[in-house]
Amino acid sequence: VSWARRCVQETGAGAGGPGSSVTGKVASVGENVKGIKKGDAVLINGFSGTEVEFEDGEKGKFINAVDVLAVLG
């Protein structure tokens, strides 16, 4: 399984309501991930992944690469 390991949530609800989709910035990726790199802005399914709080206090998600709906830049 390929993982985009750390995606920091940046914005709230998408057009479908709370949790439907969120944008974030990829903070790290697994070595087998193709098409997604550290620093990419991505659109993800808001219900996917596992919400976590990192050691630095920042909140984000551990997500699977298949949960990335679009790479925005």
PDB file of N, CA and C in Angstrom:
ATOM      1  N   VAL A   1       0.851  -1.181   0.000  1.00  0.00           N
ATOM      2  CA  VAL A   1       0.000   0.000   0.000  1.00  0.00           C
ATOM      3  C   VAL A   1       0.888   1.232   0.000  1.00  0.00           C
ATOM      4  N   SER A   2       0.567   2.191  -0.839  1.00  0.00           N
ATOM      5  CA  SER A   2       1.311   3.450  -0.902  1.00  0.00           C
ATOM      6  C   SER A   2       0.643   4.476  -0.004  1.00  0.00           C
ATOM      7  N   TRP A   3       1.436   5.193   0.735  1.00  0.00           N
ATOM      8  CA  TRP A   3       0.891   6.157   1.688  1.00  0.00           C
ATOM      9  C   TRP A   3       1.436   7.552   1.436  1.00  0.00           C
ATOM     10  N   ALA A   4       0.556   8.537   1.443  1.00  0.00           N
ATOM     11  CA  ALA A   4       0.958   9.923   1.593  1.00  0.00           C
ATOM     12  C   ALA A   4       0.900  10.118   3.100  1.00  0.00           C
ATOM     13  N   ARG A   5       2.003  10.027   3.770  1.00  0.00           N
ATOM     14  CA  ARG A   5       2.030   9.825   5.201  1.00  0.00           C
ATOM     15  C   ARG A   5       1.477  10.968   6.047  1.00  0.00           C
ATOM     16  N   ARG A   6       1.737  12.166   5.656  1.00  0.00           N
ATOM     17  CA  ARG A   6       1.324  13.263   6.529  1.00  0.00           C
ATOM     18  C   ARG A   6       0.734  14.363   5.663  1.00  0.00           C
ATOM     19  N   CYS A   7      -0.526  14.602   5.819  1.00  0.00           N
ATOM     20  CA  CYS A   7      -1.205  15.650   5.057  1.00  0.00           C
ATOM     21  C   CYS A   7      -1.815  16.605   6.065  1.00  0.00           C
ATOM     22  N   VAL A   8      -1.388  17.847   6.032  1.00  0.00           N
ATOM     23  CA  VAL A   8      -1.851  18.829   6.992  1.00  0.00           C
ATOM     24  C   VAL A   8      -3.082  19.526   6.436  1.00  0.00           C
ATOM     25  N   GLN A   9      -4.192  19.415   7.158  1.00  0.00           N
ATOM     26  CA  GLN A   9      -5.455  20.012   6.715  1.00  0.00           C
ATOM     27  C   GLN A   9      -5.348  21.527   6.785  1.00  0.00           C
ATOM     28  N   GLU A  10      -5.733  22.186   5.677  1.00  0.00           N
ATOM     29  CA  GLU A  10      -5.633  23.641   5.633  1.00  0.00           C
ATOM     30  C   GLU A  10      -6.981  24.342   5.582  1.00  0.00           C
ATOM     31  N   THR A  11      -7.995  23.735   4.969  1.00  0.00           N
ATOM     32  CA  THR A  11      -9.284  24.413   4.840  1.00  0.00           C
ATOM     33  C   THR A  11     -10.400  23.515   5.317  1.00  0.00           C
ATOM     34  N   GLY A  12     -11.551  24.076   5.432  1.00  0.00           N
ATOM     35  CA  GLY A  12     -12.704  23.357   5.947  1.00  0.00           C
ATOM     36  C   GLY A  12     -13.492  22.639   4.879  1.00  0.00           C
ATOM     37  N   ALA A  13     -14.790  22.746   4.971  1.00  0.00           N
ATOM     38  CA  ALA A  13     -15.722  21.955   4.167  1.00  0.00           C
ATOM     39  C   ALA A  13     -15.666  22.293   2.691  1.00  0.00           C
ATOM     40  N   GLY A  14     -15.890  21.273   1.874  1.00  0.00           N
ATOM     41  CA  GLY A  14     -16.040  21.467   0.439  1.00  0.00           C
ATOM     42  C   GLY A  14     -17.496  21.747   0.122  1.00  0.00           C
ATOM     43  N   ALA A  15     -17.839  21.717  -1.150  1.00  0.00           N
ATOM     44  CA  ALA A  15     -19.193  22.048  -1.584  1.00  0.00           C
ATOM     45  C   ALA A  15     -20.232  21.067  -1.063  1.00  0.00           C
ATOM     46  N   GLY A  16     -19.830  19.846  -0.735  1.00  0.00           N
ATOM     47  CA  GLY A  16     -20.768  18.834  -0.283  1.00  0.00           C
ATOM     48  C   GLY A  16     -21.081  18.883   1.191  1.00  0.00           C
ATOM     49  N   GLY A  17     -20.567  19.856   1.917  1.00  0.00           N
ATOM     50  CA  GLY A  17     -20.838  19.973   3.336  1.00  0.00           C
ATOM     51  C   GLY A  17     -19.642  19.549   4.174  1.00  0.00           C
ATOM     52  N   PRO A  18     -19.759  19.658   5.478  1.00  0.00           N
ATOM     53  CA  PRO A  18     -18.654  19.343   6.380  1.00  0.00           C
ATOM     54  C   PRO A  18     -18.111  17.938   6.177  1.00  0.00           C
ATOM     55  N   GLY A  19     -16.810  17.844   6.019  1.00  0.00           N
ATOM     56  CA  GLY A  19     -16.161  16.550   5.903  1.00  0.00           C
ATOM     57  C   GLY A  19     -16.154  15.958   4.519  1.00  0.00           C
ATOM     58  N   SER A  20     -16.861  16.572   3.561  1.00  0.00           N
ATOM     59  CA  SER A  20     -16.956  15.957   2.239  1.00  0.00           C
ATOM     60  C   SER A  20     -15.630  15.973   1.511  1.00  0.00           C
ATOM     61  N   SER A  21     -14.912  17.072   1.563  1.00  0.00           N
ATOM     62  CA  SER A  21     -13.580  17.143   0.988  1.00  0.00           C
ATOM     63  C   SER A  21     -12.818  18.274   1.649  1.00  0.00           C
ATOM     64  N   VAL A  22     -11.529  18.121   1.758  1.00  0.00           N
ATOM     65  CA  VAL A  22     -10.672  19.145   2.349  1.00  0.00           C
ATOM     66  C   VAL A  22      -9.423  19.268   1.495  1.00  0.00           C
ATOM     67  N   THR A  23      -8.808  20.438   1.571  1.00  0.00           N
ATOM     68  CA  THR A  23      -7.523  20.611   0.917  1.00  0.00           C
ATOM     69  C   THR A  23      -6.453  20.587   1.982  1.00  0.00           C
ATOM     70  N   GLY A  24      -5.280  20.211   1.578  1.00  0.00           N
ATOM     71  CA  GLY A  24      -4.174  20.158   2.504  1.00  0.00           C
ATOM     72  C   GLY A  24      -2.864  20.174   1.770  1.00  0.00           C
ATOM     73  N   LYS A  25      -1.790  20.220   2.516  1.00  0.00           N
ATOM     74  CA  LYS A  25      -0.444  20.216   1.963  1.00  0.00           C
ATOM     75  C   LYS A  25       0.248  18.938   2.412  1.00  0.00           C
ATOM     76  N   VAL A  26       0.833  18.219   1.476  1.00  0.00           N
ATOM     77  CA  VAL A  26       1.504  16.960   1.782  1.00  0.00           C
ATOM     78  C   VAL A  26       2.830  17.261   2.468  1.00  0.00           C
ATOM     79  N   ALA A  27       3.014  16.725   3.666  1.00  0.00           N
ATOM     80  CA  ALA A  27       4.228  16.962   4.432  1.00  0.00           C
ATOM     81  C   ALA A  27       5.267  15.872   4.229  1.00  0.00           C
ATOM     82  N   SER A  28       4.847  14.657   3.903  1.00  0.00           N
ATOM     83  CA  SER A  28       5.794  13.585   3.588  1.00  0.00           C
ATOM     84  C   SER A  28       5.056  12.482   2.845  1.00  0.00           C
ATOM     85  N   VAL A  29       5.803  11.724   2.060  1.00  0.00           N
ATOM     86  CA  VAL A  29       5.216  10.632   1.286  1.00  0.00           C
ATOM     87  C   VAL A  29       6.084   9.385   1.404  1.00  0.00           C
ATOM     88  N   GLY A  30       5.457   8.237   1.204  1.00  0.00           N
ATOM     89  CA  GLY A  30       6.185   6.977   1.180  1.00  0.00           C
ATOM     90  C   GLY A  30       7.008   6.867  -0.091  1.00  0.00           C
ATOM     91  N   GLU A  31       8.029   6.030  -0.068  1.00  0.00           N
ATOM     92  CA  GLU A  31       8.954   5.925  -1.203  1.00  0.00           C
ATOM     93  C   GLU A  31       8.316   5.338  -2.459  1.00  0.00           C
ATOM     94  N   ASN A  32       7.211   4.610  -2.342  1.00  0.00           N
ATOM     95  CA  ASN A  32       6.566   3.998  -3.502  1.00  0.00           C
ATOM     96  C   ASN A  32       5.431   4.830  -4.090  1.00  0.00           C
ATOM     97  N   VAL A  33       5.184   6.019  -3.549  1.00  0.00           N
ATOM     98  CA  VAL A  33       4.087   6.865  -4.023  1.00  0.00           C
ATOM     99  C   VAL A  33       4.490   7.519  -5.341  1.00  0.00           C
ATOM    100  N   LYS A  34       3.608   7.441  -6.318  1.00  0.00           N
ATOM    101  CA  LYS A  34       3.833   8.052  -7.638  1.00  0.00           C
ATOM    102  C   LYS A  34       2.837   9.191  -7.833  1.00  0.00           C
ATOM    103  N   GLY A  35       3.265  10.305  -8.375  1.00  0.00           N
ATOM    104  CA  GLY A  35       2.376  11.398  -8.724  1.00  0.00           C
ATOM    105  C   GLY A  35       2.043  12.358  -7.601  1.00  0.00           C
ATOM    106  N   ILE A  36       2.524  12.095  -6.406  1.00  0.00           N
ATOM    107  CA  ILE A  36       2.300  12.991  -5.267  1.00  0.00           C
ATOM    108  C   ILE A  36       3.652  13.192  -4.601  1.00  0.00           C
ATOM    109  N   LYS A  37       3.988  14.452  -4.330  1.00  0.00           N
ATOM    110  CA  LYS A  37       5.272  14.695  -3.681  1.00  0.00           C
ATOM    111  C   LYS A  37       5.113  15.651  -2.500  1.00  0.00           C
ATOM    112  N   LYS A  38       6.113  15.669  -1.661  1.00  0.00           N
ATOM    113  CA  LYS A  38       6.123  16.557  -0.510  1.00  0.00           C
ATOM    114  C   LYS A  38       5.911  17.991  -0.987  1.00  0.00           C
ATOM    115  N   GLY A  39       5.017  18.710  -0.313  1.00  0.00           N
ATOM    116  CA  GLY A  39       4.743  20.097  -0.633  1.00  0.00           C
ATOM    117  C   GLY A  39       3.561  20.308  -1.561  1.00  0.00           C
ATOM    118  N   ASP A  40       3.065  19.225  -2.196  1.00  0.00           N
ATOM    119  CA  ASP A  40       1.904  19.353  -3.077  1.00  0.00           C
ATOM    120  C   ASP A  40       0.668  19.764  -2.287  1.00  0.00           C
ATOM    121  N   ALA A  41      -0.132  20.641  -2.886  1.00  0.00           N
ATOM    122  CA  ALA A  41      -1.461  20.932  -2.352  1.00  0.00           C
ATOM    123  C   ALA A  41      -2.388  19.881  -2.941  1.00  0.00           C
ATOM    124  N   VAL A  42      -3.199  19.257  -2.103  1.00  0.00           N
ATOM    125  CA  VAL A  42      -4.065  18.171  -2.558  1.00  0.00           C
ATOM    126  C   VAL A  42      -5.492  18.351  -2.046  1.00  0.00           C
ATOM    127  N   LEU A  43      -6.423  17.756  -2.770  1.00  0.00           N
ATOM    128  CA  LEU A  43      -7.815  17.661  -2.357  1.00  0.00           C
ATOM    129  C   LEU A  43      -8.029  16.216  -1.939  1.00  0.00           C
ATOM    130  N   ILE A  44      -8.528  16.018  -0.724  1.00  0.00           N
ATOM    131  CA  ILE A  44      -8.739  14.655  -0.230  1.00  0.00           C
ATOM    132  C   ILE A  44     -10.170  14.495   0.262  1.00  0.00           C
ATOM    133  N   ASN A  45     -10.617  13.257   0.310  1.00  0.00           N
ATOM    134  CA  ASN A  45     -11.904  12.923   0.898  1.00  0.00           C
ATOM    135  C   ASN A  45     -11.803  13.239   2.383  1.00  0.00           C
ATOM    136  N   GLY A  46     -12.678  14.080   2.880  1.00  0.00           N
ATOM    137  CA  GLY A  46     -12.618  14.506   4.278  1.00  0.00           C
ATOM    138  C   GLY A  46     -12.868  13.394   5.277  1.00  0.00           C
ATOM    139  N   PHE A  47     -13.473  12.299   4.840  1.00  0.00           N
ATOM    140  CA  PHE A  47     -13.761  11.184   5.746  1.00  0.00           C
ATOM    141  C   PHE A  47     -12.654  10.141   5.747  1.00  0.00           C
ATOM    142  N   SER A  48     -11.664  10.297   4.888  1.00  0.00           N
ATOM    143  CA  SER A  48     -10.603   9.297   4.784  1.00  0.00           C
ATOM    144  C   SER A  48      -9.476   9.604   5.764  1.00  0.00           C
ATOM    145  N   GLY A  49      -8.630   8.632   5.949  1.00  0.00           N
ATOM    146  CA  GLY A  49      -7.443   8.817   6.766  1.00  0.00           C
ATOM    147  C   GLY A  49      -7.719   8.774   8.254  1.00  0.00           C
ATOM    148  N   THR A  50      -6.655   8.942   9.001  1.00  0.00           N
ATOM    149  CA  THR A  50      -6.699   8.937  10.456  1.00  0.00           C
ATOM    150  C   THR A  50      -6.214  10.283  10.954  1.00  0.00           C
ATOM    151  N   GLU A  51      -7.049  10.978  11.704  1.00  0.00           N
ATOM    152  CA  GLU A  51      -6.648  12.268  12.248  1.00  0.00           C
ATOM    153  C   GLU A  51      -5.649  12.063  13.373  1.00  0.00           C
ATOM    154  N   VAL A  52      -4.587  12.873  13.345  1.00  0.00           N
ATOM    155  CA  VAL A  52      -3.527  12.764  14.346  1.00  0.00           C
ATOM    156  C   VAL A  52      -3.060  14.157  14.752  1.00  0.00           C
ATOM    157  N   GLU A  53      -2.416  14.211  15.910  1.00  0.00           N
ATOM    158  CA  GLU A  53      -1.721  15.426  16.323  1.00  0.00           C
ATOM    159  C   GLU A  53      -0.247  15.067  16.408  1.00  0.00           C
ATOM    160  N   PHE A  54       0.580  15.813  15.692  1.00  0.00           N
ATOM    161  CA  PHE A  54       2.003  15.515  15.623  1.00  0.00           C
ATOM    162  C   PHE A  54       2.738  16.103  16.819  1.00  0.00           C
ATOM    163  N   GLU A  55       4.003  15.701  16.987  1.00  0.00           N
ATOM    164  CA  GLU A  55       4.794  16.136  18.137  1.00  0.00           C
ATOM    165  C   GLU A  55       4.899  17.643  18.253  1.00  0.00           C
ATOM    166  N   ASP A  56       4.870  18.329  17.101  1.00  0.00           N
ATOM    167  CA  ASP A  56       4.987  19.786  17.109  1.00  0.00           C
ATOM    168  C   ASP A  56       3.651  20.481  17.399  1.00  0.00           C
ATOM    169  N   GLY A  57       2.590  19.695  17.676  1.00  0.00           N
ATOM    170  CA  GLY A  57       1.283  20.237  17.990  1.00  0.00           C
ATOM    171  C   GLY A  57       0.394  20.448  16.778  1.00  0.00           C
ATOM    172  N   GLU A  58       0.954  20.317  15.587  1.00  0.00           N
ATOM    173  CA  GLU A  58       0.180  20.489  14.363  1.00  0.00           C
ATOM    174  C   GLU A  58      -0.746  19.294  14.165  1.00  0.00           C
ATOM    175  N   LYS A  59      -1.962  19.565  13.695  1.00  0.00           N
ATOM    176  CA  LYS A  59      -2.918  18.488  13.443  1.00  0.00           C
ATOM    177  C   LYS A  59      -2.924  18.173  11.955  1.00  0.00           C
ATOM    178  N   GLY A  60      -3.167  16.931  11.634  1.00  0.00           N
ATOM    179  CA  GLY A  60      -3.206  16.504  10.244  1.00  0.00           C
ATOM    180  C   GLY A  60      -3.806  15.124  10.136  1.00  0.00           C
ATOM    181  N   LYS A  61      -3.529  14.462   9.014  1.00  0.00           N
ATOM    182  CA  LYS A  61      -4.055  13.119   8.775  1.00  0.00           C
ATOM    183  C   LYS A  61      -2.978  12.239   8.177  1.00  0.00           C
ATOM    184  N   PHE A  62      -3.035  10.970   8.513  1.00  0.00           N
ATOM    185  CA  PHE A  62      -2.316   9.954   7.780  1.00  0.00           C
ATOM    186  C   PHE A  62      -3.311   9.453   6.747  1.00  0.00           C
ATOM    187  N   ILE A  63      -2.943   9.534   5.471  1.00  0.00           N
ATOM    188  CA  ILE A  63      -3.864   9.121   4.410  1.00  0.00           C
ATOM    189  C   ILE A  63      -3.179   8.170   3.448  1.00  0.00           C
ATOM    190  N   ASN A  64      -3.996   7.401   2.766  1.00  0.00           N
ATOM    191  CA  ASN A  64      -3.524   6.531   1.710  1.00  0.00           C
ATOM    192  C   ASN A  64      -3.538   7.342   0.425  1.00  0.00           C
ATOM    193  N   ALA A  65      -2.598   7.091  -0.473  1.00  0.00           N
ATOM    194  CA  ALA A  65      -2.504   7.842  -1.714  1.00  0.00           C
ATOM    195  C   ALA A  65      -3.791   7.762  -2.539  1.00  0.00           C
ATOM    196  N   VAL A  66      -4.540   6.680  -2.441  1.00  0.00           N
ATOM    197  CA  VAL A  66      -5.784   6.560  -3.212  1.00  0.00           C
ATOM    198  C   VAL A  66      -6.865   7.501  -2.708  1.00  0.00           C
ATOM    199  N   ASP A  67      -6.687   8.069  -1.507  1.00  0.00           N
ATOM    200  CA  ASP A  67      -7.651   9.025  -0.969  1.00  0.00           C
ATOM    201  C   ASP A  67      -7.439  10.435  -1.499  1.00  0.00           C
ATOM    202  N   VAL A  68      -6.352  10.645  -2.252  1.00  0.00           N
ATOM    203  CA  VAL A  68      -6.112  11.952  -2.871  1.00  0.00           C
ATOM    204  C   VAL A  68      -6.988  12.041  -4.114  1.00  0.00           C
ATOM    205  N   LEU A  69      -7.920  12.989  -4.100  1.00  0.00           N
ATOM    206  CA  LEU A  69      -8.841  13.165  -5.218  1.00  0.00           C
ATOM    207  C   LEU A  69      -8.213  13.957  -6.347  1.00  0.00           C
ATOM    208  N   ALA A  70      -7.323  14.917  -5.996  1.00  0.00           N
ATOM    209  CA  ALA A  70      -6.661  15.731  -7.015  1.00  0.00           C
ATOM    210  C   ALA A  70      -5.419  16.374  -6.413  1.00  0.00           C
ATOM    211  N   VAL A  71      -4.392  16.497  -7.233  1.00  0.00           N
ATOM    212  CA  VAL A  71      -3.209  17.272  -6.865  1.00  0.00           C
ATOM    213  C   VAL A  71      -3.441  18.674  -7.418  1.00  0.00           C
ATOM    214  N   LEU A  72      -3.464  19.670  -6.551  1.00  0.00           N
ATOM    215  CA  LEU A  72      -3.806  21.035  -6.941  1.00  0.00           C
ATOM    216  C   LEU A  72      -2.584  21.866  -7.321  1.00  0.00           C
ATOM    217  N   GLY A  73      -1.436  21.428  -6.897  1.00  0.00           N
ATOM    218  CA  GLY A  73      -0.234  22.189  -7.254  1.00  0.00           C
ATOM    219  C   GLY A  73       0.918  21.866  -6.379  1.00  0.00           C
TER     220      GLY A  73
END
